[in-house]
Amino acid sequence: MNLILLGAPGSGKGTMAETIVKDYHLVHIATGDIFRYNIKNQTVLGLEAKRYIDAGQLVPDSVTINMVADRLQQDDVKQGFLLDGFPRTLEQAEALAKMLPELGLSLSAVLAIDVPEEQIVERLSGRRVCVDCGTSYHVQSKKPQSDGVCDSCQGEVVQRADDELKTVRERLATYHKQTEPLIAYYTQRGLVQHLDNSGDYASSYAKLAAILRNIK
């Protein structure tokens, strides 16, 4: 299977990606990992990306697209892949649509993770994390035994800047503007499978398994 995973921040996309990659033996192609690899190994594309990053500028689509194209040419991709974080825009989706046939590849499906927006806001704005060991908490579902103190290491438990309510709303607005149109784009091509991830992990996993059983 060759899959794309789409989902808003806080939709549980990361957990689903880990599950799919592990249980279905797919290669996880995440844009963050690709960037780190290329920059660390000082590839031509990595050096180009670093120039933009060091200047405080956004890395152009062309660089990101070329990094993904390079990754898709590697041998391990033949066992099947999960694209996570790419494409993010319609322009990237069009580039991928051109790229895949040239590489002898095709998409099996696009998994769109669905969670009501207010539930996402509640999930993210309620998250807390230990500054020392990274243990995660939630103000409703997983509070530390002592307010503001980590159960594991007694470090300080805080709210990350990314999880502040205003920032969460901004992140979701960016997703709706840039990435959500991809769902319509791939729906028109008959590739979208919706996964309701608003419930508990077990029910979501059962739905995921049912979806993937029917994908060729």
Short mmCIF file of C-alpha atoms in Angstrom, two decimals:
data_model
loop_
_atom_site.label_atom_id
_atom_site.label_comp_id
_atom_site.label_asym_id
_atom_site.label_seq_id
_atom_site.Cartn_x
_atom_site.Cartn_y
_atom_site.Cartn_z
CA MET A 1 0.00 0.00 0.00
CA ASN A 2 1.07 3.54 -0.75
CA LEU A 3 -0.76 5.98 1.49
CA ILE A 4 -1.04 9.68 2.33
CA LEU A 5 -2.10 10.62 5.86
CA LEU A 6 -4.00 13.88 6.37
CA GLY A 7 -5.22 15.33 9.63
CA ALA A 8 -5.39 18.56 11.58
CA PRO A 9 -3.00 19.29 14.46
CA GLY A 10 -4.29 17.37 17.47
CA SER A 11 -6.26 14.87 15.40
CA GLY A 12 -4.04 11.98 16.50
CA LYS A 13 -2.21 11.80 13.20
CA GLY A 14 1.13 10.99 14.82
CA THR A 15 -0.25 8.04 16.76
CA MET A 16 -2.03 6.72 13.68
CA ALA A 17 1.14 7.05 11.61
CA GLU A 18 3.09 4.99 14.15
CA THR A 19 0.36 2.33 14.19
CA ILE A 20 0.10 2.04 10.41
CA VAL A 21 3.86 1.91 9.85
CA LYS A 22 4.37 -0.73 12.53
CA ASP A 23 1.39 -2.99 11.82
CA TYR A 24 1.38 -2.78 8.02
CA HIS A 25 5.17 -2.66 7.50
CA LEU A 26 5.20 0.56 5.52
CA VAL A 27 8.05 3.03 5.17
CA HIS A 28 7.26 6.22 7.09
CA ILE A 29 8.13 9.22 4.93
CA ALA A 30 7.75 12.29 7.15
CA THR A 31 8.91 15.65 5.86
CA GLY A 32 10.48 16.57 9.20
CA ASP A 33 12.64 13.44 9.13
CA ILE A 34 13.65 14.10 5.52
CA PHE A 35 14.71 17.67 6.32
CA ARG A 36 16.73 16.59 9.34
CA TYR A 37 18.45 13.81 7.38
CA ASN A 38 19.43 16.07 4.48
CA ILE A 39 20.63 18.90 6.71
CA LYS A 40 22.58 16.58 9.02
CA ASN A 41 24.26 14.82 6.10
CA GLN A 42 24.89 18.09 4.25
CA THR A 43 23.36 16.91 1.00
CA VAL A 44 22.95 19.42 -1.80
CA LEU A 45 19.26 19.76 -0.94
CA GLY A 46 20.04 19.92 2.77
CA LEU A 47 22.52 22.75 2.31
CA GLU A 48 20.02 24.62 0.15
CA ALA A 49 17.28 24.21 2.75
CA LYS A 50 19.62 25.30 5.54
CA ARG A 51 20.39 28.56 3.74
CA TYR A 52 16.72 29.50 3.84
CA ILE A 53 16.25 28.32 7.43
CA ASP A 54 19.32 30.22 8.66
CA ALA A 55 17.98 33.35 6.97
CA GLY A 56 14.65 32.92 8.76
CA GLN A 57 12.84 32.23 5.50
CA LEU A 58 10.43 29.48 4.47
CA VAL A 59 11.99 26.67 2.46
CA PRO A 60 10.54 26.86 -1.09
CA ASP A 61 8.19 24.14 -2.31
CA SER A 62 10.71 23.18 -4.97
CA VAL A 63 13.27 22.11 -2.35
CA THR A 64 10.72 20.13 -0.34
CA ILE A 65 9.37 18.45 -3.47
CA ASN A 66 12.87 17.46 -4.59
CA MET A 67 13.63 15.99 -1.16
CA VAL A 68 10.47 13.87 -1.29
CA ALA A 69 11.24 12.78 -4.85
CA ASP A 70 14.73 11.70 -3.79
CA ARG A 71 13.30 9.74 -0.83
CA LEU A 72 10.72 7.99 -3.02
CA GLN A 73 13.50 6.66 -5.27
CA GLN A 74 15.11 4.64 -2.48
CA ASP A 75 14.76 0.86 -2.53
CA ASP A 76 12.87 0.44 0.75
CA VAL A 77 9.90 2.35 -0.69
CA LYS A 78 9.04 -0.72 -2.79
CA GLN A 79 7.50 -2.37 0.29
CA GLY A 80 4.93 0.46 0.50
CA PHE A 81 5.00 3.91 2.05
CA LEU A 82 3.09 6.31 4.24
CA LEU A 83 3.50 9.99 3.35
CA ASP A 84 3.10 12.14 6.47
CA GLY A 85 3.34 15.93 6.23
CA PHE A 86 3.48 15.93 2.43
CA PRO A 87 1.69 17.16 0.48
CA ARG A 88 0.58 20.17 2.55
CA THR A 89 -0.68 22.33 -0.32
CA LEU A 90 -2.43 21.84 -3.66
CA GLU A 91 0.78 22.82 -5.42
CA GLN A 92 2.64 20.01 -3.66
CA ALA A 93 -0.19 17.59 -4.46
CA GLU A 94 0.06 18.44 -8.16
CA ALA A 95 3.83 17.93 -8.03
CA LEU A 96 3.34 14.55 -6.37
CA ALA A 97 0.75 13.53 -8.99
CA LYS A 98 3.34 14.22 -11.68
CA MET A 99 6.19 12.63 -9.76
CA LEU A 100 4.68 9.25 -8.85
CA PRO A 101 4.10 7.88 -12.40
CA GLU A 102 7.63 8.95 -13.35
CA LEU A 103 8.89 6.79 -10.46
CA GLY A 104 6.61 3.87 -11.33
CA LEU A 105 4.51 4.45 -8.21
CA SER A 106 0.84 5.14 -7.50
CA LEU A 107 -1.32 6.01 -4.52
CA SER A 108 -3.53 3.38 -2.93
CA ALA A 109 -5.52 5.76 -0.72
CA VAL A 110 -5.53 9.00 1.23
CA LEU A 111 -6.50 8.58 4.89
CA ALA A 112 -8.24 11.65 6.27
CA ILE A 113 -8.45 11.66 10.07
CA ASP A 114 -11.65 13.31 11.27
CA VAL A 115 -12.05 14.85 14.73
CA PRO A 116 -14.50 17.68 15.62
CA GLU A 117 -12.63 20.97 15.89
CA GLU A 118 -13.74 21.79 19.42
CA GLN A 119 -12.51 18.38 20.56
CA ILE A 120 -9.12 19.14 18.98
CA VAL A 121 -9.02 22.52 20.75
CA GLU A 122 -9.81 20.80 24.05
CA ARG A 123 -7.13 18.16 23.46
CA LEU A 124 -4.38 20.60 22.57
CA SER A 125 -5.13 23.52 24.89
CA GLY A 126 -5.41 21.09 27.81
CA ARG A 127 -2.04 19.45 27.22
CA ARG A 128 0.76 19.94 29.71
CA VAL A 129 4.32 18.63 29.61
CA CYS A 130 7.21 18.18 32.02
CA VAL A 131 10.08 20.49 31.09
CA ASP A 132 12.64 17.98 32.38
CA CYS A 133 11.57 14.49 31.23
CA GLY A 134 8.88 15.30 28.64
CA THR A 135 6.08 13.31 30.31
CA SER A 136 2.71 14.46 28.95
CA TYR A 137 -0.36 15.33 31.00
CA HIS A 138 -3.83 16.76 30.38
CA VAL A 139 -5.87 19.05 32.59
CA GLN A 140 -8.92 16.81 32.26
CA SER A 141 -7.84 13.26 31.52
CA LYS A 142 -4.34 12.93 32.99
CA LYS A 143 -3.51 15.38 35.77
CA PRO A 144 -0.26 15.06 37.76
CA GLN A 145 -0.79 14.04 41.37
CA SER A 146 0.52 17.41 42.53
CA ASP A 147 -0.50 20.44 40.51
CA GLY A 148 2.36 21.59 38.27
CA VAL A 149 4.74 18.83 39.42
CA CYS A 150 5.71 15.80 37.31
CA ASP A 151 4.88 12.41 38.82
CA SER A 152 7.97 10.82 37.23
CA CYS A 153 10.78 13.25 38.03
CA GLN A 154 9.23 16.10 40.06
CA GLY A 155 10.06 18.52 37.25
CA GLU A 156 7.86 21.50 36.42
CA VAL A 157 4.75 20.74 34.34
CA VAL A 158 3.87 23.57 31.95
CA GLN A 159 1.78 24.41 28.92
CA ARG A 160 3.85 24.66 25.73
CA ALA A 161 3.48 27.84 23.69
CA ASP A 162 2.17 25.73 20.77
CA ASP A 163 -0.70 24.55 22.97
CA GLU A 164 -1.93 27.94 24.13
CA LEU A 165 -5.52 28.53 23.00
CA LYS A 166 -4.71 31.40 20.62
CA THR A 167 -1.90 29.44 18.99
CA VAL A 168 -4.08 26.33 18.64
CA ARG A 169 -6.73 28.38 16.84
CA GLU A 170 -4.06 29.85 14.53
CA ARG A 171 -2.63 26.41 13.74
CA LEU A 172 -6.09 25.10 12.87
CA ALA A 173 -6.80 28.15 10.70
CA THR A 174 -3.58 27.47 8.76
CA TYR A 175 -4.57 23.83 8.33
CA HIS A 176 -8.03 24.77 7.02
CA LYS A 177 -6.55 27.24 4.54
CA GLN A 178 -3.56 25.30 3.24
CA THR A 179 -4.10 21.58 3.79
CA GLU A 180 -7.82 20.89 4.11
CA PRO A 181 -8.40 21.61 0.37
CA LEU A 182 -6.37 18.45 -0.30
CA ILE A 183 -9.29 16.37 0.99
CA ALA A 184 -11.51 17.74 -1.79
CA TYR A 185 -8.67 17.33 -4.31
CA TYR A 186 -8.21 13.64 -3.50
CA THR A 187 -11.93 12.99 -3.06
CA GLN A 188 -12.40 14.02 -6.69
CA ARG A 189 -9.87 11.34 -7.59
CA GLY A 190 -11.67 8.66 -5.57
CA LEU A 191 -8.82 8.17 -3.11
CA VAL A 192 -10.08 9.49 0.23
CA GLN A 193 -10.96 7.19 3.12
CA HIS A 194 -12.26 8.97 6.24
CA LEU A 195 -11.23 7.71 9.67
CA ASP A 196 -13.24 8.92 12.66
CA ASN A 197 -10.71 9.38 15.47
CA SER A 198 -12.99 11.12 17.95
CA GLY A 199 -13.37 8.07 20.19
CA ASP A 200 -10.95 5.89 22.11
CA TYR A 201 -7.89 4.26 20.57
CA ALA A 202 -9.40 0.75 20.37
CA SER A 203 -12.45 1.86 18.38
CA SER A 204 -10.31 4.02 16.08
CA TYR A 205 -7.92 1.13 15.47
CA ALA A 206 -10.82 -1.18 14.56
CA LYS A 207 -12.08 1.38 12.05
CA LEU A 208 -8.57 1.77 10.64
CA ALA A 209 -8.14 -1.98 10.19
CA ALA A 210 -11.49 -2.21 8.39
CA ILE A 211 -10.48 0.58 6.02
CA LEU A 212 -7.07 -0.87 5.22
CA ARG A 213 -8.47 -4.36 4.63
CA ASN A 214 -10.37 -2.98 1.66
CA ILE A 215 -7.45 -1.09 0.13
CA LYS A 216 -5.66 -2.83 -2.70
#
